[in-house]
PDB file of C-alpha atoms in Angstrom:
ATOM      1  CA  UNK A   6      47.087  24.465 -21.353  1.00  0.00           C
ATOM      2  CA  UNK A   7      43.945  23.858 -23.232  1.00  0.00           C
ATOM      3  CA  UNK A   8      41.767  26.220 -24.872  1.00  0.00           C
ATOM      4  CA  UNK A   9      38.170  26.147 -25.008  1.00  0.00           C
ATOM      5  CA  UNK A  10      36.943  25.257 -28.579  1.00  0.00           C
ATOM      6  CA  UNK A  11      33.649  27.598 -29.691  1.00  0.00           C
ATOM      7  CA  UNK A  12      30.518  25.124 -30.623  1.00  0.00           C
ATOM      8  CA  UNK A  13      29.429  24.805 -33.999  1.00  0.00           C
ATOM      9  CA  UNK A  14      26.188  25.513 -34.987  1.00  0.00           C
ATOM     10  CA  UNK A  15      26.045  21.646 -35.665  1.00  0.00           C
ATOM     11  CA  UNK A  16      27.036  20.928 -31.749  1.00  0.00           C
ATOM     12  CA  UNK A  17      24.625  23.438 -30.258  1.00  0.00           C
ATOM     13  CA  UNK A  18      22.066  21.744 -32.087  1.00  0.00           C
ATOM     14  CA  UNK A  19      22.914  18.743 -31.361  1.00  0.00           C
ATOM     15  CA  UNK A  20      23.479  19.662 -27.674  1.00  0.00           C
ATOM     16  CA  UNK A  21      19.966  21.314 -26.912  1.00  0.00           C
ATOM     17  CA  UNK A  22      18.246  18.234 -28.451  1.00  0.00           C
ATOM     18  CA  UNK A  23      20.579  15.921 -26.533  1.00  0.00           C
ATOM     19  CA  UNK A  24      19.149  17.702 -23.297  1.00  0.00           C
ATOM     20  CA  UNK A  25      15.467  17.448 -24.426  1.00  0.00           C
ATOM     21  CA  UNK A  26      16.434  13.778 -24.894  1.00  0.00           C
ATOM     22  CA  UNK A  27      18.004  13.153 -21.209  1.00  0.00           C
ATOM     23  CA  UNK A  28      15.576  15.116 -19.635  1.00  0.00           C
ATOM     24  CA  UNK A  29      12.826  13.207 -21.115  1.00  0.00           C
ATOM     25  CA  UNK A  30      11.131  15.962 -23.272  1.00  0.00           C
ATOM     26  CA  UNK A  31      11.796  13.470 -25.983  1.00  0.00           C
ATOM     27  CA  UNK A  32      11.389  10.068 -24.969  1.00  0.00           C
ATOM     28  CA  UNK A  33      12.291   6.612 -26.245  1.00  0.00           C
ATOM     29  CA  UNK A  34      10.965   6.450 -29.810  1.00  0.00           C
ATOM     30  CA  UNK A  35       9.490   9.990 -30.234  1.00  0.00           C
ATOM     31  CA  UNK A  36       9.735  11.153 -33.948  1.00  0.00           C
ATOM     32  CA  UNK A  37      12.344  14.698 -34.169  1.00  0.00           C
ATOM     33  CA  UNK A  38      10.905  17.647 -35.895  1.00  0.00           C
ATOM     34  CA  UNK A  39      11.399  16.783 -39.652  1.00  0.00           C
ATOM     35  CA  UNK A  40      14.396  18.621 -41.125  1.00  0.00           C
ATOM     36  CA  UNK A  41      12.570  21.646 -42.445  1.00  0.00           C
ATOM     37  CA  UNK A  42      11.225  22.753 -39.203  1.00  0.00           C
ATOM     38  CA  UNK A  43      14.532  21.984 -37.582  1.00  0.00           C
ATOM     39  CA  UNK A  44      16.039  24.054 -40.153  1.00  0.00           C
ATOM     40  CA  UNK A  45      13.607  26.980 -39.101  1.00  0.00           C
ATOM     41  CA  UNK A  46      13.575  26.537 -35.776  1.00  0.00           C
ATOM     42  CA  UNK A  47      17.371  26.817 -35.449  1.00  0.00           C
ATOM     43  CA  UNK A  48      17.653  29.880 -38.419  1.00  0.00           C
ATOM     44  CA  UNK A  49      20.548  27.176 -39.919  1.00  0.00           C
ATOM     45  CA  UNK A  50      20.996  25.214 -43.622  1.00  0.00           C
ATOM     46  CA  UNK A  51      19.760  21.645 -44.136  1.00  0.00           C
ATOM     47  CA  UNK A  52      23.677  20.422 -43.998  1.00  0.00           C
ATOM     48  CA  UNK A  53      24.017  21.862 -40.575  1.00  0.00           C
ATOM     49  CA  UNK A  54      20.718  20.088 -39.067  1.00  0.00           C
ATOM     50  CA  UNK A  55      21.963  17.055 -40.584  1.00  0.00           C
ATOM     51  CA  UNK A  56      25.684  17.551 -39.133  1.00  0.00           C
ATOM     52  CA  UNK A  57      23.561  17.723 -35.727  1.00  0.00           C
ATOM     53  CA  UNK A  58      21.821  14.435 -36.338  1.00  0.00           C
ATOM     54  CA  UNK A  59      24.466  12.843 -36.853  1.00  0.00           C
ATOM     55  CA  UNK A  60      26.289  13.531 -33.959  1.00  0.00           C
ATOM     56  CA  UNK A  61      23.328  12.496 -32.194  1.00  0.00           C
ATOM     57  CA  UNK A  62      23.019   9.336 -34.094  1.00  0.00           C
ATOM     58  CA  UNK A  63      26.934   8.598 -32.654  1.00  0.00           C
ATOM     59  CA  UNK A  64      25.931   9.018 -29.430  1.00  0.00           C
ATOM     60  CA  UNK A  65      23.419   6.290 -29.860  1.00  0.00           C
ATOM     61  CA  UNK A  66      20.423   8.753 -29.175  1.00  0.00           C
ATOM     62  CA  UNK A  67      18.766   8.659 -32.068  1.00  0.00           C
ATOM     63  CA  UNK A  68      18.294   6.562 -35.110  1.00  0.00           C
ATOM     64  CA  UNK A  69      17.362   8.398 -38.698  1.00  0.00           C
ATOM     65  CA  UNK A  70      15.790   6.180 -41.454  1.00  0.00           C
ATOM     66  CA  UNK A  71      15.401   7.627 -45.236  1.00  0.00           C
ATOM     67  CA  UNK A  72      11.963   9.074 -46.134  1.00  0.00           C
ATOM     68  CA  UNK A  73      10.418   8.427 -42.951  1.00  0.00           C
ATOM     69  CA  UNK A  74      12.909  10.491 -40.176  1.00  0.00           C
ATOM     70  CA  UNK A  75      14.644  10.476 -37.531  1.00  0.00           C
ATOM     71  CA  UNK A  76      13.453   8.977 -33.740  1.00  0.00           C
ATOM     72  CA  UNK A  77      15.005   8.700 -30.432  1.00  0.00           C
ATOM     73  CA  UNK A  78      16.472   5.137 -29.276  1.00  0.00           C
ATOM     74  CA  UNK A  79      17.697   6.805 -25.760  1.00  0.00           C
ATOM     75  CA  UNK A  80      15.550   4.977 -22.731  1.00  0.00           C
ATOM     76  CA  UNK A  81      17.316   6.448 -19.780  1.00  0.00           C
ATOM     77  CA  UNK A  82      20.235   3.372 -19.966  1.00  0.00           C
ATOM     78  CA  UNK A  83      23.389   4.608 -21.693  1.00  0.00           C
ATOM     79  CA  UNK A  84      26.453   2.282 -20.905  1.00  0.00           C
ATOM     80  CA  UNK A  85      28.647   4.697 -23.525  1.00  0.00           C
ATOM     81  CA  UNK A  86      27.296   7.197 -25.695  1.00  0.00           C
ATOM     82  CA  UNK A  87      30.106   6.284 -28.332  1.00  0.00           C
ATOM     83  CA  UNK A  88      29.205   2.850 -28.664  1.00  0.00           C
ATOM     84  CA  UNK A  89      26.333   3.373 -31.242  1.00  0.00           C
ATOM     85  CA  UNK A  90      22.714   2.984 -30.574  1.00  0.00           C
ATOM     86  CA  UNK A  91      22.801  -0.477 -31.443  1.00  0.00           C
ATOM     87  CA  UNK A  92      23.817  -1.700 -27.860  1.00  0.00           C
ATOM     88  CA  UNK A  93      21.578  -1.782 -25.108  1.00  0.00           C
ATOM     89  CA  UNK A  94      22.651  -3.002 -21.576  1.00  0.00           C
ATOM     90  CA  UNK A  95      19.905  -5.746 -20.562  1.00  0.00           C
ATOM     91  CA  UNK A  96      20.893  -5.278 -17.133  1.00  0.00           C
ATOM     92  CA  UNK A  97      19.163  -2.324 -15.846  1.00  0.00           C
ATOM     93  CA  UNK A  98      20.282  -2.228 -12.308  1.00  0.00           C
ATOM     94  CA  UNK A  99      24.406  -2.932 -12.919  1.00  0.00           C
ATOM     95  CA  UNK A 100      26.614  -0.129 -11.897  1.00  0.00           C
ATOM     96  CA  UNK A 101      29.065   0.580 -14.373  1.00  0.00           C
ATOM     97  CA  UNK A 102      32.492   1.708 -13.926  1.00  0.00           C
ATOM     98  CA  UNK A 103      34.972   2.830 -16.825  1.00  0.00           C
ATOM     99  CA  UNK A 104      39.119   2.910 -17.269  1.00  0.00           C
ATOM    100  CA  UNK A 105      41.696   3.825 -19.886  1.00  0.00           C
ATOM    101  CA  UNK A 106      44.023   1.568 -20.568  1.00  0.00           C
ATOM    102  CA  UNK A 107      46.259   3.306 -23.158  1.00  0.00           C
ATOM    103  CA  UNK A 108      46.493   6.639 -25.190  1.00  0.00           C
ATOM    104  CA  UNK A 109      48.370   5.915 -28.057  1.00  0.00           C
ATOM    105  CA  UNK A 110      49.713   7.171 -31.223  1.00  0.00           C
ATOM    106  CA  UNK A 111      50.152   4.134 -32.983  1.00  0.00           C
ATOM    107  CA  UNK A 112      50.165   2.098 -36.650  1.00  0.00           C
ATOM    108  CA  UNK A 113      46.781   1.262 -37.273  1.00  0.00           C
ATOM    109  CA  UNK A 114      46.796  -2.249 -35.866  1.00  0.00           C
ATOM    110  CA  UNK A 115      43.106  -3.690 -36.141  1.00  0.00           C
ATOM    111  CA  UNK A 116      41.594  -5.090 -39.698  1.00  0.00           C
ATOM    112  CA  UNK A 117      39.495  -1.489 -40.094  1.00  0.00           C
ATOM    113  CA  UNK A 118      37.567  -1.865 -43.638  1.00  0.00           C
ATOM    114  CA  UNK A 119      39.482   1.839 -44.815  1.00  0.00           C
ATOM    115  CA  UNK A 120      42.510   2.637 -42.592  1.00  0.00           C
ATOM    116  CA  UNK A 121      45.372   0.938 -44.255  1.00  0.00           C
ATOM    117  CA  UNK A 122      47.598  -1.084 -41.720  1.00  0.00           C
ATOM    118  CA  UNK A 123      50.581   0.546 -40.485  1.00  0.00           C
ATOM    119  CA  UNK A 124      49.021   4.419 -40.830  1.00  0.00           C
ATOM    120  CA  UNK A 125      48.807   6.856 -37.813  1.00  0.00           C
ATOM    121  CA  UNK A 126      46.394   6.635 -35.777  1.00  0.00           C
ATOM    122  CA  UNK A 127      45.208   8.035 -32.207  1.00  0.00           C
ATOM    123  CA  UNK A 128      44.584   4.930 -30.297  1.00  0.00           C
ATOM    124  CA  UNK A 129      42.110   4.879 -27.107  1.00  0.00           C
ATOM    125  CA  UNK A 130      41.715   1.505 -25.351  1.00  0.00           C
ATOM    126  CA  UNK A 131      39.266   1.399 -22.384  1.00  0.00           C
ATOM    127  CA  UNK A 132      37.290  -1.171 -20.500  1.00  0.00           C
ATOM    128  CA  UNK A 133      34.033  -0.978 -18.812  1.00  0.00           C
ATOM    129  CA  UNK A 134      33.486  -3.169 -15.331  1.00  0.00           C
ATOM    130  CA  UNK A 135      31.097  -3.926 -12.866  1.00  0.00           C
ATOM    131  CA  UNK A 136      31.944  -1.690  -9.819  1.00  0.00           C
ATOM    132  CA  UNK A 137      30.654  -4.273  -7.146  1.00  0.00           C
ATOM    133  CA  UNK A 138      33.495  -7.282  -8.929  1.00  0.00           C
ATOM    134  CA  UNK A 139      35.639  -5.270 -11.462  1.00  0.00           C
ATOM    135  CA  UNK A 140      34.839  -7.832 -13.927  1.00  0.00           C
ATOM    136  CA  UNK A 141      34.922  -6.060 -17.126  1.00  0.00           C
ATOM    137  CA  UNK A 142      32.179  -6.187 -18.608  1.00  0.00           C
ATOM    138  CA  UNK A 143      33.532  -4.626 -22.561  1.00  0.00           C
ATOM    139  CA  UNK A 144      36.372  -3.711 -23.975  1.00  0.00           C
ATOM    140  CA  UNK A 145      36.695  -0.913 -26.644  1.00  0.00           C
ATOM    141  CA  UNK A 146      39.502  -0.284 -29.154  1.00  0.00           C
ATOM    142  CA  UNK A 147      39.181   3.375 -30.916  1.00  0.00           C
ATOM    143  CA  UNK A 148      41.061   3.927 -33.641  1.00  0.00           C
ATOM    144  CA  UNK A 149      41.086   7.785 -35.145  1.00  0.00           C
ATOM    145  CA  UNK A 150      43.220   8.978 -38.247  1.00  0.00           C
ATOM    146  CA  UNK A 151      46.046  10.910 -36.731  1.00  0.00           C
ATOM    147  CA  UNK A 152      46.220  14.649 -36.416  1.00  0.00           C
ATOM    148  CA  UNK A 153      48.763  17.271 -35.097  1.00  0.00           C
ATOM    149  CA  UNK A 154      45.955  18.614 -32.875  1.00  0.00           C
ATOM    150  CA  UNK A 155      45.832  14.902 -30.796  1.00  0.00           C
ATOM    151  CA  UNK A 156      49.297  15.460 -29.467  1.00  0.00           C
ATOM    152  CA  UNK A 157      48.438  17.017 -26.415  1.00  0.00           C
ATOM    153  CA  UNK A 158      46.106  13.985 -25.804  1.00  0.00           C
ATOM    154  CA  UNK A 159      49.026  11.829 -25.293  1.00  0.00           C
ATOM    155  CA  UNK A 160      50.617  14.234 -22.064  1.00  0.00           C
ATOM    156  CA  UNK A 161      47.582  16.100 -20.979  1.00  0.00           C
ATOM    157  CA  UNK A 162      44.874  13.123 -21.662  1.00  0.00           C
ATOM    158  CA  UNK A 163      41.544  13.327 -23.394  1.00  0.00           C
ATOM    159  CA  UNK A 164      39.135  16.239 -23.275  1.00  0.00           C
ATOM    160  CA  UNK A 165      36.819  15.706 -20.068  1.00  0.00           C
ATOM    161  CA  UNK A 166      38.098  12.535 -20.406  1.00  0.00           C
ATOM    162  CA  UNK A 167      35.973  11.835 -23.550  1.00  0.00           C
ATOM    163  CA  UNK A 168      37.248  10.952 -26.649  1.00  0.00           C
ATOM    164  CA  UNK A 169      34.264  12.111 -28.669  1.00  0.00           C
ATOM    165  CA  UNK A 170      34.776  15.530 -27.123  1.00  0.00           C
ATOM    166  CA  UNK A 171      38.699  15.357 -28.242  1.00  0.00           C
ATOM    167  CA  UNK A 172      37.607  14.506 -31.727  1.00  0.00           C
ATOM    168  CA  UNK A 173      35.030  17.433 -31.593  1.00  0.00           C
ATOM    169  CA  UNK A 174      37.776  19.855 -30.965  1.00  0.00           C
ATOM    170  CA  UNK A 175      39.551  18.633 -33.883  1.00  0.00           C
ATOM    171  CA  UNK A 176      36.748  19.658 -35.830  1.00  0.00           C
ATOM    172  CA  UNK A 177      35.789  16.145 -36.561  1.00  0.00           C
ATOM    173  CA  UNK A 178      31.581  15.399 -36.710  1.00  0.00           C
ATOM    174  CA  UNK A 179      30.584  12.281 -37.409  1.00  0.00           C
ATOM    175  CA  UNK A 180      27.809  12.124 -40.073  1.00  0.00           C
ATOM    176  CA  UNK A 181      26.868   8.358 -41.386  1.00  0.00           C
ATOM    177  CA  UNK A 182      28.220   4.852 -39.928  1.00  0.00           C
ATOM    178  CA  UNK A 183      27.859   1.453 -40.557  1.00  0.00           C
ATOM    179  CA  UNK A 184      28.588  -1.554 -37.721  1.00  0.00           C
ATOM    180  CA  UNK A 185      29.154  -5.271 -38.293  1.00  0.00           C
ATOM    181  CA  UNK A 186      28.008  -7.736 -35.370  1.00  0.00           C
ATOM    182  CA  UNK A 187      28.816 -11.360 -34.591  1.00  0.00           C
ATOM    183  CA  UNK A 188      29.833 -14.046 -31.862  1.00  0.00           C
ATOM    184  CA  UNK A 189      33.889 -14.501 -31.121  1.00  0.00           C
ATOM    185  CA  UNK A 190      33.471 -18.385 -29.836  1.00  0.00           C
ATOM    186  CA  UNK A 191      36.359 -17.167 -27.900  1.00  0.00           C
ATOM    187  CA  UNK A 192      37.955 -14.875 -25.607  1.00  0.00           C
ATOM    188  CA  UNK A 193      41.848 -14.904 -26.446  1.00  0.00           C
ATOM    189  CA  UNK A 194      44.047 -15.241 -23.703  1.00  0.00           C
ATOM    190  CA  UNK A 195      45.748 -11.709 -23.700  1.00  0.00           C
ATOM    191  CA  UNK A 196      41.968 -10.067 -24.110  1.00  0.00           C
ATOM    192  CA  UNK A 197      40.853 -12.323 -20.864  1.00  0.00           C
ATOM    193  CA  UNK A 198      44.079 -11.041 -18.787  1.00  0.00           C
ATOM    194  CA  UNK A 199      43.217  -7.636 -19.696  1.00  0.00           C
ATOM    195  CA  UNK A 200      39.190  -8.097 -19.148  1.00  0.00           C
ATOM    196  CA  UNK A 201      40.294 -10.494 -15.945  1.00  0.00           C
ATOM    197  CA  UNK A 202      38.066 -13.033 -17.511  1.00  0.00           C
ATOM    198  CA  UNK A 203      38.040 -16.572 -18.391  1.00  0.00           C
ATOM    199  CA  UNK A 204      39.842 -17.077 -22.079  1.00  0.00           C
ATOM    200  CA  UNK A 205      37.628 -19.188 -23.779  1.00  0.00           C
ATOM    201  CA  UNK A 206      34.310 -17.565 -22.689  1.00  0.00           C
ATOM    202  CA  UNK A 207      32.051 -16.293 -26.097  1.00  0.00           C
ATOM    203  CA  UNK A 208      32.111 -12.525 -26.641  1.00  0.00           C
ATOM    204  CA  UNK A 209      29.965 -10.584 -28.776  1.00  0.00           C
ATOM    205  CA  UNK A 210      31.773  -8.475 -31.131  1.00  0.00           C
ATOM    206  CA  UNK A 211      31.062  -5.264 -32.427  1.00  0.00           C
ATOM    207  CA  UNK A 212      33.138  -3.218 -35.314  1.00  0.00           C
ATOM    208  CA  UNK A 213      31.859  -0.057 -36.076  1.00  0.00           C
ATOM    209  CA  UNK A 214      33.004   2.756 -38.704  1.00  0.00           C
ATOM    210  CA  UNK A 215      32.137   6.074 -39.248  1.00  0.00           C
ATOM    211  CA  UNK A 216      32.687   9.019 -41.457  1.00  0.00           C
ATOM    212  CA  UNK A 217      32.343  12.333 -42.363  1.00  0.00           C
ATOM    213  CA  UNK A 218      30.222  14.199 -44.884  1.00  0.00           C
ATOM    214  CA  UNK A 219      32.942  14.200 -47.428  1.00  0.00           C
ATOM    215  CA  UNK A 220      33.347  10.069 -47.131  1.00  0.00           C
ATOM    216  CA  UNK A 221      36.574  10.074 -44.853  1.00  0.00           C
ATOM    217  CA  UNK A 222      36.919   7.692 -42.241  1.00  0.00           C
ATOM    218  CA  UNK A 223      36.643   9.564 -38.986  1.00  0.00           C
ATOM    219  CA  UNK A 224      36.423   6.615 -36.293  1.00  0.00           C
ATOM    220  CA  UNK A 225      36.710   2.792 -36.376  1.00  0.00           C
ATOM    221  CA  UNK A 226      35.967   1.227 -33.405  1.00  0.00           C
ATOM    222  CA  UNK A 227      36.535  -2.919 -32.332  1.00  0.00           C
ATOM    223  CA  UNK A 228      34.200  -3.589 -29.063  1.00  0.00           C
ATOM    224  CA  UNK A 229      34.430  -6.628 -27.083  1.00  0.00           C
ATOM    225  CA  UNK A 230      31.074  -6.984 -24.815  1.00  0.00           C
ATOM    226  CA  UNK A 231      30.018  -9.218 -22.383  1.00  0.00           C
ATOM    227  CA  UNK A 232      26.740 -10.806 -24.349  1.00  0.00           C
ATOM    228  CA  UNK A 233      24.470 -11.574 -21.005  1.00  0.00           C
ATOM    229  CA  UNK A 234      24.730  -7.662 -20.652  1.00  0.00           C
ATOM    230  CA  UNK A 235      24.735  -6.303 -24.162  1.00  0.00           C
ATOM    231  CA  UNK A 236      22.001  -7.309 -27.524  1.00  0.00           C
ATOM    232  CA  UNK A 237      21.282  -5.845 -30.748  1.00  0.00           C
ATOM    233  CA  UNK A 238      18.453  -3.467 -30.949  1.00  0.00           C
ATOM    234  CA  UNK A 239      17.253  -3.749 -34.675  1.00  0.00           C
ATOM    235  CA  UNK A 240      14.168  -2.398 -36.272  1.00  0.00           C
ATOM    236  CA  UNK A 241      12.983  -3.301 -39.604  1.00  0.00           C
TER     237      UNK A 241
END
């Protein structure tokens, strides 16, 4: 049976701005409340408002740059929250459907930057698919440092069904990321029969890695994405 885990200060900020940001209250590209008045308005320390920005930052709702602050990159279109705010899905009016594939604990098994091969790891594999063909449309490999606390993911699933939400009641908060981006010229055989694709067809591919405030690797993530659906949002 599982227990409801009590919100962090970090999460209830990060929660109440997440609804202004939905809701429209803050739209694509507003500027947040700097830091300080965050850190008034919520009676918390600096390290907390910036635990809650970064969870936001995750989700791909908002993107923070040094000495200037922190704006929101949400438009209404989220494909994934997880996937970083990087993506955007061109296609406005696709329905999008999602399905796990495996729950896994695992030896780390992808070429992750800081997670030697062969350690534990909780492994989440999912695609996401047109509804109207079932042609998958992405395909995302999660790979988290193992815990005791994930072994009731492998009999009883993931939290809501969200693996951000299983790492959050680990205790886990994401704080700074990087991601790496470039064309696979092409899709490999076993990644086509699981995508039910061509193999062959180009792929963009997107690795992304994220940590905590103390440095430690808290997520690595290999996505492959359909490239007529997905681009890179950059600003410079």
């Amino acid at each position: 049976m599982r227990h409801p885990t009590a919100e962090s200060k970090a999460e209830r900020i990060a929660r109440i701005l997440e609804d202004e940001i939905r809701s429209g209250t803050l739209s694509d590209g507003a500027v947040l409340s700097s830091e300080n008045s965050l850190v008034r308005r919520f009676e918390v320390s600096r390290s907390t408002v910036r635990k809650g920005l970064g969870i936001l930052s995750s989700k791909g709702l908002i993107e923070t740059k040094v000495g200037i602050g922190s704006f929101v990159t949400f438009g209404g279109d989220v494909i994934d929250s997880q996937a970083g705010w990087s993506l955007a899905l061109s296609d406005k009016g696709t329905r999008i459907g999602a399905r796990i594939l495996r729950i896994a604990r695992i030896g780390m098994d992808l070429d992750a930057p800081d997670l030697p091969p062969g350690s534990d790891v909780l492994a989440v594999d999912r695609i996401r698919f047109r509804e109207e063909t079932g042609r998958a449309l992405s395909l995302e490999r999660a790979r988290v440092p193992w815990r005791a606390g994930f072994a009731e993911a492998l009999t009883e699933g993931l939290v809501d069904g969200s693996l951000s939400k299983t790492m959050a009641a680990q205790g886990l908060v994401q704080a700074s990321g990087e991601e790496w981006a470039h064309v696979l010229p092409a899709l490999s055989t076993e990644d086509a029969e699981v995508m039910g694709r061509t193999a062959g067809e180009p792929m963009l591919r997107l690795r992304r890695q994220t940590r905590n405030d103390a440095g430690a690797v808290v997520e690595y993530v290999e996505s492959l994405l359909d490239p007529e659906l997905f681009a890179l949002r950059m600003e410079f």
